[in-house]
PDB file of C-alpha atoms in Angstrom:
ATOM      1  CA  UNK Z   1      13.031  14.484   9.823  1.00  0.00           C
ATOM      2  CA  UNK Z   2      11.575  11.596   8.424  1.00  0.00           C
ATOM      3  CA  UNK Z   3       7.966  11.796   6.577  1.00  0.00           C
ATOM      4  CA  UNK Z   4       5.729   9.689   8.500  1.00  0.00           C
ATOM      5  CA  UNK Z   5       2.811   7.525   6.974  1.00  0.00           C
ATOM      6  CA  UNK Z   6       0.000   5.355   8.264  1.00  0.00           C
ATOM      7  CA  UNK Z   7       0.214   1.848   7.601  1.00  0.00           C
ATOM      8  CA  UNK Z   8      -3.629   0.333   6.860  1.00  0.00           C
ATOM      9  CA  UNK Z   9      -4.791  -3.184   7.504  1.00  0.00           C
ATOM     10  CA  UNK Z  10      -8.274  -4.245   7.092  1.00  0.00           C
ATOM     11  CA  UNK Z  11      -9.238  -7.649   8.839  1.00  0.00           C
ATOM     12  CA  UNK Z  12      -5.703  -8.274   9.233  1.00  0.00           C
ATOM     13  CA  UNK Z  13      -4.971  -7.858   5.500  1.00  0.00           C
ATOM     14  CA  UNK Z  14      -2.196  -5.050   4.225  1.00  0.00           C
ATOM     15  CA  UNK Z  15      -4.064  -2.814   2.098  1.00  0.00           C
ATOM     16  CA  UNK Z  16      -1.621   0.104   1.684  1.00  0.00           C
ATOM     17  CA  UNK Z  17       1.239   2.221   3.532  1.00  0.00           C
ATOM     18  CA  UNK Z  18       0.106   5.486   2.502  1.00  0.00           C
ATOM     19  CA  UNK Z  19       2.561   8.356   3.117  1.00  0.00           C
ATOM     20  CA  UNK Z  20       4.545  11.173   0.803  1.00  0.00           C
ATOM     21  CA  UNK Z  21       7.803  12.157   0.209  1.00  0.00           C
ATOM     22  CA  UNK Z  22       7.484  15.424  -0.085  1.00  0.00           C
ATOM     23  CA  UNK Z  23       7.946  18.227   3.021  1.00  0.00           C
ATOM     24  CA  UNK Z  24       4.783  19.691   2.632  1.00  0.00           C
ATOM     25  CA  UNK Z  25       1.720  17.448   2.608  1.00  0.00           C
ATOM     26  CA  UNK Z  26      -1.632  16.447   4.562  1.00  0.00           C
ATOM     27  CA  UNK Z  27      -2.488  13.032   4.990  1.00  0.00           C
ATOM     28  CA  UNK Z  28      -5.843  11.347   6.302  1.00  0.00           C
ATOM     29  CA  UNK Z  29      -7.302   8.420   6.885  1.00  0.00           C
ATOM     30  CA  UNK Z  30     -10.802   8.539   7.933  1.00  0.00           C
ATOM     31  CA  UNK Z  31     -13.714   5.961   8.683  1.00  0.00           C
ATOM     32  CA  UNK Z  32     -17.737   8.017   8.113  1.00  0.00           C
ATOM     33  CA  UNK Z  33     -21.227   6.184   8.784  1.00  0.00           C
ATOM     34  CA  UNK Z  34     -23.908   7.234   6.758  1.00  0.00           C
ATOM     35  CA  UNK Z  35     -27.666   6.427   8.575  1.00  0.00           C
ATOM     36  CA  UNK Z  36     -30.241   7.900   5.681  1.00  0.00           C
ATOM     37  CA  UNK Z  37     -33.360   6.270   6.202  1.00  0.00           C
ATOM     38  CA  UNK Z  38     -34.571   3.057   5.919  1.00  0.00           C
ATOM     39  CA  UNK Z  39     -31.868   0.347   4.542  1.00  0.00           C
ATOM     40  CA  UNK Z  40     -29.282   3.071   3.249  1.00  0.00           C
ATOM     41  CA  UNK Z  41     -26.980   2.790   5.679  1.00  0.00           C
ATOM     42  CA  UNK Z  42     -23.036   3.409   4.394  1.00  0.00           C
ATOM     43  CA  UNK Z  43     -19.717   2.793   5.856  1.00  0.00           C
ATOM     44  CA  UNK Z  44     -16.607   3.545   4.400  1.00  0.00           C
ATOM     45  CA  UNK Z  45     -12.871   4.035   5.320  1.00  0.00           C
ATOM     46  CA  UNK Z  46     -10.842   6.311   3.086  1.00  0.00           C
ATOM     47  CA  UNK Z  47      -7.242   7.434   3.291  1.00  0.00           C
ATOM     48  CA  UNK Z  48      -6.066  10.300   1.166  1.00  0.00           C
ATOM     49  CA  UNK Z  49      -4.253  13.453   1.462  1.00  0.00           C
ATOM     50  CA  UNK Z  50      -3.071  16.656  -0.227  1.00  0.00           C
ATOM     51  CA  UNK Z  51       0.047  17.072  -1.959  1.00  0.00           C
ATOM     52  CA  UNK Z  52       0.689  20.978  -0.696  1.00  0.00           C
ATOM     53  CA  UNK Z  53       3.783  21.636  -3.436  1.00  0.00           C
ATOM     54  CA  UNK Z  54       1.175  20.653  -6.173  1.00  0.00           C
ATOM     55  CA  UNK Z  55      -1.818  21.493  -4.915  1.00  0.00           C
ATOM     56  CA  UNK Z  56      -3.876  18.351  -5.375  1.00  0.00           C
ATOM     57  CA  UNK Z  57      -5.509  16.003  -3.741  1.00  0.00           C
ATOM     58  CA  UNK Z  58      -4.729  12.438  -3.712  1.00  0.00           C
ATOM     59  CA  UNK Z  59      -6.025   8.410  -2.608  1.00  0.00           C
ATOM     60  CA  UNK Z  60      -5.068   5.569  -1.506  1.00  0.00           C
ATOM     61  CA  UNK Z  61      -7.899   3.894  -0.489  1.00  0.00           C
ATOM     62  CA  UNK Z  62     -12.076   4.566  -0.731  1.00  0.00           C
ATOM     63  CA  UNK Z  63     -13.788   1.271  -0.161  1.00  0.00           C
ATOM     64  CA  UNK Z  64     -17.024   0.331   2.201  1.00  0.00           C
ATOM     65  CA  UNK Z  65     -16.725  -1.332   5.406  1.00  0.00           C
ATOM     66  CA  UNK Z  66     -19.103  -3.829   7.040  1.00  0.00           C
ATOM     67  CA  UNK Z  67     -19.994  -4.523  10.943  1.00  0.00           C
ATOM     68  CA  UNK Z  68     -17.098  -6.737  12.598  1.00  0.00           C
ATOM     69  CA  UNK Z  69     -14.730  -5.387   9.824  1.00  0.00           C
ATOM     70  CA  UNK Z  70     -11.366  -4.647  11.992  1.00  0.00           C
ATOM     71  CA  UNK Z  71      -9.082  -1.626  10.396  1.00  0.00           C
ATOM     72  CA  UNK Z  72      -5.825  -1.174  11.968  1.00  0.00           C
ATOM     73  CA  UNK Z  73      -3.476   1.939  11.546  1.00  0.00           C
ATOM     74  CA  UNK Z  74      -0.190   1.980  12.003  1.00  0.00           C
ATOM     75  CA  UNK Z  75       2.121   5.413  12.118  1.00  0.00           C
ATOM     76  CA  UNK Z  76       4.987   4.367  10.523  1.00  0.00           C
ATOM     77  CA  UNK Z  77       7.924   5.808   7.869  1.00  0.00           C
ATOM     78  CA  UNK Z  78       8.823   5.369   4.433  1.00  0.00           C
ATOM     79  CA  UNK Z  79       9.103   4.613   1.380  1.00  0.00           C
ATOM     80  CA  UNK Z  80       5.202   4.821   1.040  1.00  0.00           C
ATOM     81  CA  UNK Z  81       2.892   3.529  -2.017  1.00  0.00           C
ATOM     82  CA  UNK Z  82       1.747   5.683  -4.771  1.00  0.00           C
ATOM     83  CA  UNK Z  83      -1.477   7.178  -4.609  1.00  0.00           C
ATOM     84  CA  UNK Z  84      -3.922   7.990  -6.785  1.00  0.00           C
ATOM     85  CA  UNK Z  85      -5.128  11.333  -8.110  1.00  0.00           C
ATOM     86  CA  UNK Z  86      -8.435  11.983  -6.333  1.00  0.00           C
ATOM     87  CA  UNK Z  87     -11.492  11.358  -8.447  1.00  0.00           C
ATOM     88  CA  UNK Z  88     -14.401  13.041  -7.810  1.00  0.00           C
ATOM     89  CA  UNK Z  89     -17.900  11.687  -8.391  1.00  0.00           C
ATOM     90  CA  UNK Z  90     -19.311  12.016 -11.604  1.00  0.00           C
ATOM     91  CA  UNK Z  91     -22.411  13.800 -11.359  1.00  0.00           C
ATOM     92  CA  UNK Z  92     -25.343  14.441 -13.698  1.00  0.00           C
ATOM     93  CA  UNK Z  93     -26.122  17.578 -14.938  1.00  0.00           C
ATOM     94  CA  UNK Z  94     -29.445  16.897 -13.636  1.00  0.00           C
ATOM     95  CA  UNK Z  95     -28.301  15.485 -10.376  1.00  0.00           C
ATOM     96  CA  UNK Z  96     -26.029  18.660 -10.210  1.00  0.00           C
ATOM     97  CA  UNK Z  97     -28.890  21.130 -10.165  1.00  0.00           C
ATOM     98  CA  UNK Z  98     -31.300  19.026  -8.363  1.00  0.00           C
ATOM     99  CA  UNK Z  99     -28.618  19.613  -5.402  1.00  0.00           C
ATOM    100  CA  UNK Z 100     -27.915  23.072  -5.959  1.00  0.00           C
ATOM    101  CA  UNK Z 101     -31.565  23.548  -5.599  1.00  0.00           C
ATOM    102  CA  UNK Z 102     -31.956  21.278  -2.481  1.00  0.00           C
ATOM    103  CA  UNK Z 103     -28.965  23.357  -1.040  1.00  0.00           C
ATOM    104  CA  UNK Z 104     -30.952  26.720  -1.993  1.00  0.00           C
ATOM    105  CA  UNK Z 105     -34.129  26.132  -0.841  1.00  0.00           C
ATOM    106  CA  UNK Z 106     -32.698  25.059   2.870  1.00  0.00           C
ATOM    107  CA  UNK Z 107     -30.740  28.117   2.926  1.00  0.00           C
ATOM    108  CA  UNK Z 108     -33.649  30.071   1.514  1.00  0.00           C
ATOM    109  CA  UNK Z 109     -35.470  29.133   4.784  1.00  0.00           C
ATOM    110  CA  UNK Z 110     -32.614  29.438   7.168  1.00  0.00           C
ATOM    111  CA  UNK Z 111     -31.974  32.596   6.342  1.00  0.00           C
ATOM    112  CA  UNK Z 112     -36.084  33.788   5.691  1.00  0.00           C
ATOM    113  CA  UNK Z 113     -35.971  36.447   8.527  1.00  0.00           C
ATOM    114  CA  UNK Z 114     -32.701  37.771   7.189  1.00  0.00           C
ATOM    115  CA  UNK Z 115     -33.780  38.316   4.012  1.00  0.00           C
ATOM    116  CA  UNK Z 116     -35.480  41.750   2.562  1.00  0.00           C
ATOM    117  CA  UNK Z 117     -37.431  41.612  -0.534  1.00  0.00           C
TER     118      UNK Z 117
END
């Protein structure tokens, strides 16, 4: 059987045919809003994947979206384009702990009644 990919246009541009050539793979493409308060609202559209044989994870697209943008997917066969490895964020040390500790205190509270001191 044939690998099959998903073709991505945005606003009726071709952005990437994202896909692998490998038999063992996941593959995503996925659109998330973000509402945070006030003006911080995020939209973005990434399509990535996991190679399974090498265990990593891969990109082929992470970019923002806007209202009317129109993003069309299409399932389609090879040959694909070459992804990227995945990057992830860079992070502070600072901003590193100050999340740890966000992520501790909630769970801290969650969990007060479970907890014996």
């Amino acid at each position: 059987m044939e690998n099959l990919g998903i073709n991505i246009k945005i606003n009726g541009e071709q952005i990437t045919k994202a896909g692998f050539n490998k038999a063992h793979y996941v593959l995503h493409a996925m659109a998330a809003f973000a509402r945070r308060g006030g003006s911080n609202d995020a939209f973005g559209f990434r399509v990535g994947g996991l190679d399974s044989d090498a265990e990593s994870h891969v990109e082929w697209l992470n970019t923002i979206l806007h209202l009317g943008d129109i993003v069309t997917l299409e399932i389609v066969k090879g040959p694909f384009d070459p992804s990227e490895p995945h990057q992830p964020p860079v992070v502070s040390e600072e901003d590193q702990l100050k999340h740890e500790l966000t992520l501790f205190y909630r769970l801290e509270e969650e969990l007060k009644d479970h907890i014996k001191e």
